[in-house]
Amino acid sequence: MRLVAAAPSLWRVLEPGGRVIGHLQEIAQAGSIRFRARRYNPAAHAFRDLGDFWSVDDAVECLVFGR
């Protein structure tokens, strides 16, 4: 997996072939940083939050295994 900056505090998560599987958003919370895994839902024309995680690796795993 590869992370590409999309905006300040926002990254696209790409498969090795370049397909976007979701986004990670950096969230400041209680004096530390959490990472929100988000996936686009075409039917709703909106992003769906999958969860907040203490590590980037955990957030990426959520996107990879939550398909």
CSV table of C-alpha atoms in Angstrom, one decimal:
chain,number,residue,atom,x,y,z
A,1,MET,CA,0.0,0.0,0.0
A,2,ARG,CA,1.1,3.5,-0.7
A,3,LEU,CA,0.0,6.8,0.9
A,4,VAL,CA,-0.3,10.0,-1.2
A,5,ALA,CA,-1.0,13.4,0.2
A,6,ALA,CA,-4.4,14.7,-0.9
A,7,ALA,CA,-4.7,17.8,1.4
A,8,PRO,CA,-3.3,18.9,4.7
A,9,SER,CA,-3.9,16.1,7.2
A,10,LEU,CA,-5.4,13.8,4.5
A,11,TRP,CA,-3.9,11.0,2.5
A,12,ARG,CA,-5.2,8.7,-0.2
A,13,VAL,CA,-4.5,5.0,0.3
A,14,LEU,CA,-3.5,3.3,-2.9
A,15,GLU,CA,-3.1,-0.4,-3.9
A,16,PRO,CA,0.1,-1.4,-5.6
A,17,GLY,CA,-1.7,-1.0,-9.0
A,18,GLY,CA,-2.7,2.6,-8.2
A,19,ARG,CA,-6.4,2.0,-7.3
A,20,VAL,CA,-7.6,4.2,-4.5
A,21,ILE,CA,-9.1,2.1,-1.7
A,22,GLY,CA,-9.8,4.9,0.8
A,23,HIS,CA,-8.5,7.9,2.7
A,24,LEU,CA,-6.8,8.5,6.0
A,25,GLN,CA,-7.5,11.7,7.9
A,26,GLU,CA,-5.3,12.9,10.7
A,27,ILE,CA,-7.4,14.0,13.7
A,28,ALA,CA,-6.0,15.8,16.8
A,29,GLN,CA,-7.7,14.3,19.8
A,30,ALA,CA,-6.9,14.6,23.5
A,31,GLY,CA,-3.4,15.9,22.9
A,32,SER,CA,-2.4,13.2,20.5
A,33,ILE,CA,-3.0,12.2,16.9
A,34,ARG,CA,-5.5,9.6,15.7
A,35,PHE,CA,-6.1,8.4,12.1
A,36,ARG,CA,-9.6,8.1,10.7
A,37,ALA,CA,-10.1,5.5,7.9
A,38,ARG,CA,-12.7,6.6,5.4
A,39,ARG,CA,-14.1,4.9,2.3
A,40,TYR,CA,-16.2,6.5,-0.5
A,41,ASN,CA,-19.7,5.1,-0.8
A,42,PRO,CA,-20.9,5.7,-4.4
A,43,ALA,CA,-24.5,5.0,-3.6
A,44,ALA,CA,-24.6,7.7,-1.0
A,45,HIS,CA,-22.2,10.0,-2.8
A,46,ALA,CA,-20.4,10.5,0.5
A,47,PHE,CA,-17.5,9.1,2.6
A,48,ARG,CA,-18.2,6.6,5.3
A,49,ASP,CA,-16.0,6.6,8.4
A,50,LEU,CA,-14.7,3.2,9.3
A,51,GLY,CA,-13.0,4.0,12.5
A,52,ASP,CA,-10.3,6.0,14.3
A,53,PHE,CA,-7.0,4.4,15.1
A,54,TRP,CA,-3.9,5.2,17.1
A,55,SER,CA,-1.5,4.1,14.3
A,56,VAL,CA,-1.4,4.6,10.5
A,57,ASP,CA,-0.8,0.9,10.1
A,58,ASP,CA,-4.0,-0.1,11.9
A,59,ALA,CA,-6.0,2.4,9.8
A,60,VAL,CA,-4.6,1.1,6.6
A,61,GLU,CA,-5.3,-2.5,7.6
A,62,CYS,CA,-8.9,-1.5,8.3
A,63,LEU,CA,-9.2,-0.2,4.7
A,64,VAL,CA,-7.5,-3.3,3.2
A,65,PHE,CA,-9.3,-6.0,5.1
A,66,GLY,CA,-12.7,-4.1,5.3
A,67,ARG,CA,-13.5,-4.5,1.6
